[in-house]
XYZ file of C-alpha atoms in Angstrom:
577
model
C 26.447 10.536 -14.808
C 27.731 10.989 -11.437
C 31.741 10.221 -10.516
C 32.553 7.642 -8.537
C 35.216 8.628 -5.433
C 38.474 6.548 -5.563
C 40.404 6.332 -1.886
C 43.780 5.220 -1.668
C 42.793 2.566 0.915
C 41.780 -0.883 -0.639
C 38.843 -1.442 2.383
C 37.666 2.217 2.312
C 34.189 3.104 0.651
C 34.341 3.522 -2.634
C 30.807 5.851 -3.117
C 29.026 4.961 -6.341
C 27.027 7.306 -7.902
C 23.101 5.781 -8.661
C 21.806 5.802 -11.597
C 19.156 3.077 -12.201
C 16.845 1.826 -14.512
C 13.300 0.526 -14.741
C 12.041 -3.136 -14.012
C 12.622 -5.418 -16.699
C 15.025 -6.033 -19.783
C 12.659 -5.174 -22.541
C 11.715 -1.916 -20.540
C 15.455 -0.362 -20.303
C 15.655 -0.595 -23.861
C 12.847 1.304 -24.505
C 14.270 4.097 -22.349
C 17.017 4.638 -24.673
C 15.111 6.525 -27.433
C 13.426 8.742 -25.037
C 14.068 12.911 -24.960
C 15.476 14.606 -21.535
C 12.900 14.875 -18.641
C 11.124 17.398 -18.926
C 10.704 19.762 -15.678
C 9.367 17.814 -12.421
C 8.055 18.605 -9.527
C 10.811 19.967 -7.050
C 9.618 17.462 -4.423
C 10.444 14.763 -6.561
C 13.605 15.351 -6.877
C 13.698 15.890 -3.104
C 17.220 14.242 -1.387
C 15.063 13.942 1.131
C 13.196 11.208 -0.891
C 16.622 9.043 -0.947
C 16.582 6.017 1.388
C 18.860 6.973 4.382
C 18.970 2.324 5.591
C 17.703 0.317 2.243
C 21.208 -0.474 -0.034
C 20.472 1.449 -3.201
C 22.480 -0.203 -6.055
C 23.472 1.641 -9.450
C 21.109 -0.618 -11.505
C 18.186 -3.543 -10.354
C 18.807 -7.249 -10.259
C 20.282 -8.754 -7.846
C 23.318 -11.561 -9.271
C 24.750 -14.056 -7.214
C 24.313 -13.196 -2.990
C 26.673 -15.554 -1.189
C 29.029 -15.740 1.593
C 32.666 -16.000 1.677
C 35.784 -16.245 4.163
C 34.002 -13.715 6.261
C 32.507 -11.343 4.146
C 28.821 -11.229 2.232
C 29.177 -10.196 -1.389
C 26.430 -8.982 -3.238
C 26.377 -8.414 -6.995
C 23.630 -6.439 -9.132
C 23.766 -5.244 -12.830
C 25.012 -2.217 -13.435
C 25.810 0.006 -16.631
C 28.392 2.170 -16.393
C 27.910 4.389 -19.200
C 24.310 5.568 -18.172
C 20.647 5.270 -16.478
C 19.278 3.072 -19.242
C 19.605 -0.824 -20.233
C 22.712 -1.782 -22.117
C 26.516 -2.362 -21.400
C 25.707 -4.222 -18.126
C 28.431 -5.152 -16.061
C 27.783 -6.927 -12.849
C 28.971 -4.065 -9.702
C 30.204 -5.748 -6.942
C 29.766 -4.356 -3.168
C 30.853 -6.455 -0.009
C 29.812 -6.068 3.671
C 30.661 -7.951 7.221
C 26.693 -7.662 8.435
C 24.501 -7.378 5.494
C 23.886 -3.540 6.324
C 26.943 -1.552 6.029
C 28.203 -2.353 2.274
C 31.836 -1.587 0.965
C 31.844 -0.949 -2.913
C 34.491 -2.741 -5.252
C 35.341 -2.589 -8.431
C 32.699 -4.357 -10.977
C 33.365 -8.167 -10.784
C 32.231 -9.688 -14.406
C 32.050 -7.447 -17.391
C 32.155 -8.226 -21.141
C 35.639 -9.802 -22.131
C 34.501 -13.251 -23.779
C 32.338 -13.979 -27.620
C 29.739 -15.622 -24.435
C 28.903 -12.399 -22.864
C 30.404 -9.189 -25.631
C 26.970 -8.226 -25.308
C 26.090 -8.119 -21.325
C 26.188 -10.102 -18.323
C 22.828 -10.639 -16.993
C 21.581 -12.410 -14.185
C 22.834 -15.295 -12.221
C 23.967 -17.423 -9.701
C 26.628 -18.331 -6.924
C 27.454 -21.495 -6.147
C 30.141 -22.925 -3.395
C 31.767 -26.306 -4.866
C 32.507 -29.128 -3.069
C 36.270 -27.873 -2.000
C 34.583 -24.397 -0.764
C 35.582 -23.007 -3.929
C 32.570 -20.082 -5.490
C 31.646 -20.509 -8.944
C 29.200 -18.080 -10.633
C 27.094 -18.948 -13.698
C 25.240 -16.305 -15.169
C 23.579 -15.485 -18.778
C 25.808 -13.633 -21.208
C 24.080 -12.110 -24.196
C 26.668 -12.876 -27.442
C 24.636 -11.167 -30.261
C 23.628 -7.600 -30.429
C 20.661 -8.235 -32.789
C 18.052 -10.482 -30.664
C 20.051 -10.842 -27.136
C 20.747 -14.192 -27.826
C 21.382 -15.984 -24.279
C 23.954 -18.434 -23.392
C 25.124 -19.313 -19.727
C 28.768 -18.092 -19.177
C 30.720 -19.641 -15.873
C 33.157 -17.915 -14.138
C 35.468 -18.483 -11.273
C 37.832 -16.267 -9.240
C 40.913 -15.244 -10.590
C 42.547 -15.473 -7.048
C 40.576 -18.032 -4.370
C 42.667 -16.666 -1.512
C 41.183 -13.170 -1.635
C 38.649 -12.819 0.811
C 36.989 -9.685 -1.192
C 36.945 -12.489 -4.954
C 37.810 -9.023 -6.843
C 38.833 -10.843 -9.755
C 36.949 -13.082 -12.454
C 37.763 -15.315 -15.290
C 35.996 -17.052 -17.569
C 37.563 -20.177 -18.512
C 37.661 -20.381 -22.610
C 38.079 -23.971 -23.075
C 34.191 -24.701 -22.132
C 32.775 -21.557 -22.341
C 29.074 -20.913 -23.052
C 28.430 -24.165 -20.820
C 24.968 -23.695 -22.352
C 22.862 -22.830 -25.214
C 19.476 -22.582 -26.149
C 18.690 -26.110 -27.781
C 15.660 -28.328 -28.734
C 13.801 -25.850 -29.772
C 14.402 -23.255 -26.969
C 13.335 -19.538 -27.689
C 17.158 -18.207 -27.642
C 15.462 -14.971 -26.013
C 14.248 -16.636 -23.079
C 16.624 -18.483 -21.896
C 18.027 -16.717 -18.870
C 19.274 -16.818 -14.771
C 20.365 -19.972 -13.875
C 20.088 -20.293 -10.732
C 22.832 -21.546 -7.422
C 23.664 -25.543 -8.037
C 23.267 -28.455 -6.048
C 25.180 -31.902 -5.817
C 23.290 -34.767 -5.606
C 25.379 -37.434 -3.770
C 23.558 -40.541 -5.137
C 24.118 -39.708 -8.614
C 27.443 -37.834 -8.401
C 26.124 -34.420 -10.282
C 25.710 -30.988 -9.764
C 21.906 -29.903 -10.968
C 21.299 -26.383 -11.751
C 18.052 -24.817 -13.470
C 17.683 -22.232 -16.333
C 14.609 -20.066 -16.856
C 12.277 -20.047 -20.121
C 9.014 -20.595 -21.415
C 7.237 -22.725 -24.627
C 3.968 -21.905 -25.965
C 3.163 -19.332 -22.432
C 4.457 -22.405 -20.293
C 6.803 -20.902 -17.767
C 9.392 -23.523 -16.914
C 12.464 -24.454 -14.835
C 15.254 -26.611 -17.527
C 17.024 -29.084 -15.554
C 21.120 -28.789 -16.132
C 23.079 -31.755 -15.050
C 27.213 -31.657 -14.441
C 30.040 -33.853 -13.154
C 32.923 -31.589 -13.280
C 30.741 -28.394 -12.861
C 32.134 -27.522 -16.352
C 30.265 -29.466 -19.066
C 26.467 -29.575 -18.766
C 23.929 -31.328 -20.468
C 20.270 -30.562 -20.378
C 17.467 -32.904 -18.860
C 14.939 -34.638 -20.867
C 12.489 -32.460 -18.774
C 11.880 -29.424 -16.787
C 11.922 -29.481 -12.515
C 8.490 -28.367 -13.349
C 6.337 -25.956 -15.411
C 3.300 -24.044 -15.610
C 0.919 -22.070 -17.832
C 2.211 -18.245 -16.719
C 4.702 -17.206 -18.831
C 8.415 -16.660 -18.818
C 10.016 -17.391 -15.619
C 12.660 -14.788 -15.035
C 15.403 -15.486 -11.854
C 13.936 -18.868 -10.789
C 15.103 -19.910 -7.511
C 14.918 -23.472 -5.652
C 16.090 -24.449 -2.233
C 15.423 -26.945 0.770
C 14.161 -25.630 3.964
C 13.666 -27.415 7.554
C 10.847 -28.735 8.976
C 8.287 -26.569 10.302
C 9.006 -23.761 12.730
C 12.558 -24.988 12.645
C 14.355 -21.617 12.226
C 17.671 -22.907 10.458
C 18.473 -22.657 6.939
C 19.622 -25.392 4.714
C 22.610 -24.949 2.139
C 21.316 -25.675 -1.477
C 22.574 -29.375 -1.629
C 21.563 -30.467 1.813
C 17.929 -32.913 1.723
C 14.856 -30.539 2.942
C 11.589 -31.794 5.043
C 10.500 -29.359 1.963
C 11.042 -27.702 -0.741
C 10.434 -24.008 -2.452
C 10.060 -23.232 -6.366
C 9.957 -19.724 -6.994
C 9.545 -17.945 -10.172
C 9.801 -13.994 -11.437
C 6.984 -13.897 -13.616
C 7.903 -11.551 -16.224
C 3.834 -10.962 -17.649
C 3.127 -9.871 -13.786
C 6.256 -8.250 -12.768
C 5.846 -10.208 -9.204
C 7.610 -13.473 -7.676
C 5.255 -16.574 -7.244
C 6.414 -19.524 -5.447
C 5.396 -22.681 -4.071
C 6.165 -25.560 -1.190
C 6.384 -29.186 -2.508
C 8.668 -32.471 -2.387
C 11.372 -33.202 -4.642
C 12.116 -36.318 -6.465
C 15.264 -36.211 -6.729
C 15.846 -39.573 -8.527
C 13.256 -38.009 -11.570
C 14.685 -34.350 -10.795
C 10.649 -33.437 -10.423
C 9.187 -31.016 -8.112
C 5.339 -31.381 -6.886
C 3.556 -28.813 -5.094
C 1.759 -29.200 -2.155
C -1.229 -27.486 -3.263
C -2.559 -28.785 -6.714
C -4.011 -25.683 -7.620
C -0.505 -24.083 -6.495
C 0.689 -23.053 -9.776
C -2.301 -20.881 -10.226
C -2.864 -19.523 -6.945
C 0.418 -18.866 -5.821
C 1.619 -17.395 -2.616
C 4.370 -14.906 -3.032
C 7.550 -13.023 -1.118
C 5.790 -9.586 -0.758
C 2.810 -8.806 -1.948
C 4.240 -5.007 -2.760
C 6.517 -3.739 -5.080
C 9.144 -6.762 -5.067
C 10.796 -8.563 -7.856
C 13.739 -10.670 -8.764
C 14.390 -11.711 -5.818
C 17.353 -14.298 -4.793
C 17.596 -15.888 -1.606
C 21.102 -17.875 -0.322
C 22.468 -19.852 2.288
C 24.272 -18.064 5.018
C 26.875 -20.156 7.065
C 27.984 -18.213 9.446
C 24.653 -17.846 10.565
C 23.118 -21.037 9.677
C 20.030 -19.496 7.904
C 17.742 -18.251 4.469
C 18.629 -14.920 3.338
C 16.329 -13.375 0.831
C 17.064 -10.180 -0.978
C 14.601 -8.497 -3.007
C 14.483 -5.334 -5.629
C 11.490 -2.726 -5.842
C 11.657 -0.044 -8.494
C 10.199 3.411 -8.456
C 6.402 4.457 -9.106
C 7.046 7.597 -10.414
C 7.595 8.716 -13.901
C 10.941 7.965 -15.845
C 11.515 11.260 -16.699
C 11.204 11.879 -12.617
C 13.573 9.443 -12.270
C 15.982 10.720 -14.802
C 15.705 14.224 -12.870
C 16.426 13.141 -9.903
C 19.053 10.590 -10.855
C 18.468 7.879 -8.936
C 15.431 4.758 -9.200
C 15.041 1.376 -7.664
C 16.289 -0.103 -4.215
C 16.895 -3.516 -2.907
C 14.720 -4.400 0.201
C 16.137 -5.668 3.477
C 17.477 -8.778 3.864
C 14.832 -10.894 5.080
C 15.465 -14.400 7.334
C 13.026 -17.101 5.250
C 11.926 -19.822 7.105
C 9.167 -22.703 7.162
C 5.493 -21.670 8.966
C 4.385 -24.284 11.807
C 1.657 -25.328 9.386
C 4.277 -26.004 6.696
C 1.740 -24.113 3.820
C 4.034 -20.946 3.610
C 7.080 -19.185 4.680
C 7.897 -17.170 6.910
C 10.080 -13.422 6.810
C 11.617 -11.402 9.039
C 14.268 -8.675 8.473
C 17.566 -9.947 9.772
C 18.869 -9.212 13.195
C 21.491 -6.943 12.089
C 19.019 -4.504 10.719
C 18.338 -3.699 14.410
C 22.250 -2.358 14.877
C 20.161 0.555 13.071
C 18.005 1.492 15.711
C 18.623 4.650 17.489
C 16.499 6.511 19.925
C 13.130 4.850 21.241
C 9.855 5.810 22.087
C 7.431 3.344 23.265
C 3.145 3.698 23.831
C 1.159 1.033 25.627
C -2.259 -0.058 26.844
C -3.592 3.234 24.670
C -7.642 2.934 23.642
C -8.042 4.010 20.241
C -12.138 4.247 19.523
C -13.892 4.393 16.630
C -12.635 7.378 14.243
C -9.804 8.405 16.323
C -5.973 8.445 15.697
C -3.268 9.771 17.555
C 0.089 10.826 16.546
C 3.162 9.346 18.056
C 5.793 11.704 18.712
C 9.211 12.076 19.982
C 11.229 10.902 17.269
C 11.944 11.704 14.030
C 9.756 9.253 12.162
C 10.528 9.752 8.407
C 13.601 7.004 8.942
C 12.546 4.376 11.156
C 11.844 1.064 12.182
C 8.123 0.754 13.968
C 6.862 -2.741 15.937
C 2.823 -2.300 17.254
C 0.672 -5.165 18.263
C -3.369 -4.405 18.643
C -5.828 -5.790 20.382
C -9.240 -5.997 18.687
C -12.528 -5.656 21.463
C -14.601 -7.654 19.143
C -15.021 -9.401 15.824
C -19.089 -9.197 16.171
C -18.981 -6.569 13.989
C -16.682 -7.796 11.143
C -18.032 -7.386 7.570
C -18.833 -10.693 5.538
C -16.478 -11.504 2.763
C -17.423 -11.359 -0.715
C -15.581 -14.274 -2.309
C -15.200 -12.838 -5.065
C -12.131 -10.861 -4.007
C -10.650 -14.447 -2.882
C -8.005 -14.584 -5.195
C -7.501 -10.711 -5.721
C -6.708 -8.868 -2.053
C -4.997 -5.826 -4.184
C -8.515 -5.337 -5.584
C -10.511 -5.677 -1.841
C -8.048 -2.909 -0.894
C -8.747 -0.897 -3.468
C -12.947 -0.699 -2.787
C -12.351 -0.756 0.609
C -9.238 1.268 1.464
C -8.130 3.155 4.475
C -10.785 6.080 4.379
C -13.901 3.522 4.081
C -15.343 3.058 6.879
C -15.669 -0.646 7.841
C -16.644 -2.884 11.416
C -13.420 -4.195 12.294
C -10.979 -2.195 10.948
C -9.559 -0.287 8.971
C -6.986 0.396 11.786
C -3.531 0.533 11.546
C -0.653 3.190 10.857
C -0.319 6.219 8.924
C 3.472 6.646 7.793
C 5.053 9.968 6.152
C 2.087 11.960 7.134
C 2.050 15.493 7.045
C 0.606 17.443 10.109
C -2.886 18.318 8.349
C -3.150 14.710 7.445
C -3.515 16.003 3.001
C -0.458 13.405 2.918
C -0.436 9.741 4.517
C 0.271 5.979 3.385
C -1.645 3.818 5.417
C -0.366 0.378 6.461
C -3.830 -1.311 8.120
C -5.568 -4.581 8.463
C -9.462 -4.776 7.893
C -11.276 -8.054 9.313
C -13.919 -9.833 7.382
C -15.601 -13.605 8.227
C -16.214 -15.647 5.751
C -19.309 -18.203 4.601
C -18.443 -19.697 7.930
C -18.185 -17.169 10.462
C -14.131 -17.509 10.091
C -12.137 -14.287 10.183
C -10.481 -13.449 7.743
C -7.892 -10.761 7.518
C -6.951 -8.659 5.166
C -3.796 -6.723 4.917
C -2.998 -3.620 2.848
C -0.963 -0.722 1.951
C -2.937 2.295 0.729
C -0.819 5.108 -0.661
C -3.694 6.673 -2.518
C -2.900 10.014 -0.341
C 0.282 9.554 0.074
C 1.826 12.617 -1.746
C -0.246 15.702 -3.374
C 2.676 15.644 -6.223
C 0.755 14.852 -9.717
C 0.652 12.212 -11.958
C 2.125 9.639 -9.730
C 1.522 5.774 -10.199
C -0.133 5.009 -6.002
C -1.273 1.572 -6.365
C -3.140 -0.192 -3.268
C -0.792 -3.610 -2.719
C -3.010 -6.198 -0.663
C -2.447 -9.526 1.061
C -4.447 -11.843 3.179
C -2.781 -12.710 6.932
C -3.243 -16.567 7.066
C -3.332 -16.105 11.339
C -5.196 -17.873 13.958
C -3.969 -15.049 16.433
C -6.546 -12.412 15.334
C -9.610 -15.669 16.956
C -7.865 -14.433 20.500
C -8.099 -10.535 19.236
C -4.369 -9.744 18.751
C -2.197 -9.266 15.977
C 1.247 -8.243 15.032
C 2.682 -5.055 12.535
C 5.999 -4.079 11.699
C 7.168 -1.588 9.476
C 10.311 -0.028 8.131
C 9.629 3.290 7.183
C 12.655 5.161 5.080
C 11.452 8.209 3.550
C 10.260 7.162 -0.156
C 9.893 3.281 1.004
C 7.438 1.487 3.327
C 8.236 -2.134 4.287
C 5.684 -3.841 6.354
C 5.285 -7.414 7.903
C 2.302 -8.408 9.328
C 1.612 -11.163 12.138
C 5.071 -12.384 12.630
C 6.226 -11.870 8.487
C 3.288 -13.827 7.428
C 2.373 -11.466 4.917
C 5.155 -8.868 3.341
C 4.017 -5.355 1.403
C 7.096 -2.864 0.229
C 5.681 0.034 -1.157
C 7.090 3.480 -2.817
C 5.669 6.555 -1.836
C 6.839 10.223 -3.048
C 5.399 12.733 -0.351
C 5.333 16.540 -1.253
C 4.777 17.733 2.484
C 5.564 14.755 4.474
C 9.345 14.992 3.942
C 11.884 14.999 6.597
C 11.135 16.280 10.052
C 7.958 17.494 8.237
C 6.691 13.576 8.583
C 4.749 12.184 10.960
C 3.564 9.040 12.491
C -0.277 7.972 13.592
C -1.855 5.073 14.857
C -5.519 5.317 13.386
C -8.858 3.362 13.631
C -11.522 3.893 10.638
C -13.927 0.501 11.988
C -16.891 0.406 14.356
C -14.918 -1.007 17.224
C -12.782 0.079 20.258
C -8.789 -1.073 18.989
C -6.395 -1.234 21.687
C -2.709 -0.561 21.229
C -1.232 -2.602 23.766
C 2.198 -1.847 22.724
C 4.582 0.146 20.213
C 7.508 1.104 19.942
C 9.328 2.977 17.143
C 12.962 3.695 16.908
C 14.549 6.406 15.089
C 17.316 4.409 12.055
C 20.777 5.246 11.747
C 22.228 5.470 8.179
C 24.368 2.970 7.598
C 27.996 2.777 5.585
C 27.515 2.835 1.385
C 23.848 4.384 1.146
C 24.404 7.815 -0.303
C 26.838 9.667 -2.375
């Protein structure tokens, strides 16, 4: 394992060395038995692979976001004695602007019989006197990871930086599995709220019963004894729910976030779902006299929309203050091999903080990276009004495109020509893109960007949209990410990711892409961060200055680019060793 670089300074970097993990608890542990890597492909092991702007923590899920006296702390889990799952601590890193990140000592590590075992996931919460509290699931047996939920509050209030943790002994576990709860699935509680009419703080705690994924209901007074609800906020036939999160938001199109306890026009459930490895959620009301949650959509549970439809788990969203909005942070893991990973020491990065607000229609939300992320940008170079016809592309040059931050809108000449939907891909876009990826020819589309392409074009990850019409004569737009010849290393994991663009815009011809492009990651938002992808890519030839950008169209009609501009990204403070 790498060393970690101590400076005499208290607010100077303090460089952590990355060694990750995979995606989920049960698959850590079964890294631990395996033999060294054998030998990998040199590109793999590539620096050049290593995000230069996404924060790369030294393990995967994200614990506790929240803001504080004038600084944004982020936790994640962490072990310290190697790149598998076990002795997790939670690392602590701290930052003005949600970009540049300072590194601290860890925060919460085993010290109490709750948590002798690990600190998992969990929560922040700000109490009523502005005071944080954290609650988060210690494990206290070695033998079956039996879960509790351990609270902890800072050592020292007054320090801006909270460097120091302690977990109260005189109620400590606040809560353990009961009533018939599976004491291995019963993890991440999520941030409180206080519920003026009834004088408690509410938080919720992750499980399942017989398949049912649910959210336990937690009631409090003092914030320090808790006593579990006769019921769950709400449930559903999917599994365990890892890292639930739920959280009011404003009306719709009203940009400004809500703090956890304030009353929402709505409000958003959102699950990890451990059997898929993806985050679900849902927009509903909230009872909050029966502490029940209904979704809008009665099929919601079932059919649910989600974050990113790309490599994207555990995600944890909080309120920011200062800035009176959503903040949603987000983890993807690596599609290569373990043994890759263990080469090249390093696996796993958390997306970019993403604004989350209410669409107009109020049936989704909306993302956007947040406006600090464009403190990044460095030198432009801008293309308009250019005709791209049927089977053309054309590369766009004059910066160095393997770390950057790319905005294109198109015009489409017609949709006469757009290819009926089969409805039987209506509930499976990843699939659609699959048959009918960026090489196949189509009518409207494919069109879109190649990213991290090599000159010859043998490498490429293109990020397009294809436009169908339905039974109707609707559009109906498809969005995808096709890495499938994205890197000419073998035996790499290149899944299509797919999502349909719920947009009215593409009737009048137009429609919006954005993508952050950062040499192993590709992070797109299409029409306005209706629909999210993050993808990992691991290019042999298409590294560095050897990567290039192209604006292509595979479909039957004329596709105008009536503007783009892409701007080289600066590396910010904490993302490297």
């Amino acid at each position: 394992m790498g060393t970690r670089q101590r400076v005499l300074a208290p607010w100077a970097v303090l460089l952590l060395a990355l060694r990750l993990a995979g995606a989920s608890h049960v698959i850590h542990r079964s890294l631990e038995a395996e033999a060294a890597p054998p030998s990998v492909p040199a590109s793999i092991v590539s620096p050049l692979l290593r995000t230069g702007y996404h924060f790369q923590p030294p393990m995967n899920w994200i614990n506790a976001p929240m803001y504080y006296k004038g600084w944004y702390h982020l936790f994640y889990q962490y072990n310290p004695k190697g790149a598998v799952w076990g002795n997790i601590v939670w690392a602590h890193s701290v930052s003005r602007d949600l970009i540049n990140w300072i590194a601290l000592e860890p925060a919460i590590y085993p010290s109490i019989p709750s948590d002798q075992y690990g600190c998992w996931s969990g929560s922040a919460t700000m109490l009523k006197d502005g005071t944080p509290a954290i609650l988060y699931t210690g494990i206290n047996r070695p033998d079956i990871n039996y879960q509790v939920q351990v609270l902890a509050f800072p050592k020292n209030a007054s320090d801006p930086l909270l460097r120091e943790w302690e977990k109260p002994a005189a109620y400590n576990p606040v809560a353990a599995p009961a009533d018939g709860i599976n004491a291995t699935q019963f993890r991440d509680p999520t941030t409180a709220w206080y519920a003026a009419h009834d004088g408690h703080w509410r938080m919720l705690v992750g499980s399942v019963r017989d398949a049912r994924g649910m959210a336990l209901v937690y009631r409090s007074r003092d914030f320090r004894t808790w006593r579990k609800a006769k019921h769950p906020l709400h449930s559903a036939l999917t599994g365990m729910w890892e890292c639930p999160d739920f959280f009011p938001v404003s009306g719709p199109a009203l940009r400004d976030g809500l703090d956890t306890s304030d009353a929402g026009a709505k409000y958003v459930l959102k699950a990890s779902l451990d059997l898929t490895r993806y985050d679900y959620y849902t927009i509903g009301s909230y009872d909050k006299s029966t502490d029940r949650y209904y979704p809008d959509n009665p099929n919601g549970d079932y059919h649910r929309l989600r974050y990113d439809y790309g490599n994207y788990y555990a995600s944890k969203t909080f309120y920011d203050p200062a800035k009176r909005r959503r903040v949603l942070l987000g983890w993807a893991n690596e599609s290569d091999s373990v043994p890759d990973d263990k080469a090249k020491s390093w696996a796993g990065i958390h997306a970019i903080p993403r604004k989350l607000w209410l669409d107009p229609t109020g049936k989704q939300l909306l993302q956007w990276p947040i406006e600090e992320a464009e403190k990044l940008r460095g030198k432009p170079v801008s293309v308009g009004a250019k005709l791209v016809k049927p089977g053309e592309h054309f590369e766009v040059t004059g910066i160095a495109t393997y770390q950057a931050d790319v905005e294109v809108t198109f015009e489409i000449s017609s949709l006469e020509k757009a290819e009926p939907f089969d409805p039987a891909y209506d509930d499976d876009a990843q699939k659609l893109c699959g048959v009918k990826g960026a090489d196949v020819k189509g009518g409207v589309g494919p069109f879109g960007l190649w990213v991290l392409a090599s000159a010859d074009l043998q490498e490429k990850t293109a990020v397009l949209f294809r436009v169908f019409k339905d039974g109707y004569g609707k559009p109906k737009v498809l969005m995808c990410t096709d890495p499938t010849k994205s890197s000419l290393s073998p035996d790499l994991y290149k899944p299509t990711f797919a999502g349909f663009v719920d947009t009215d815009d593409i009737s009048s011809g137009k429609i919006a892409l954005r993508s952050l492009i950062d040499r192993s990651v590709v992070e797109s938002f299409g029409a306005g961060g209706k629909t999210c992808i993050l993808s990992r890519v691991y290019p042999s030839i298409a590294i560095g200055k050897d990567a290039h950008l192209y604006v292509f169209n595979n479909g039957e009609v004329d596709i105008k680019v009536s503007s783009l501009t892409a701007w080289e990204m600066k590396k910010p403070l904490m993302n490297g060793a």
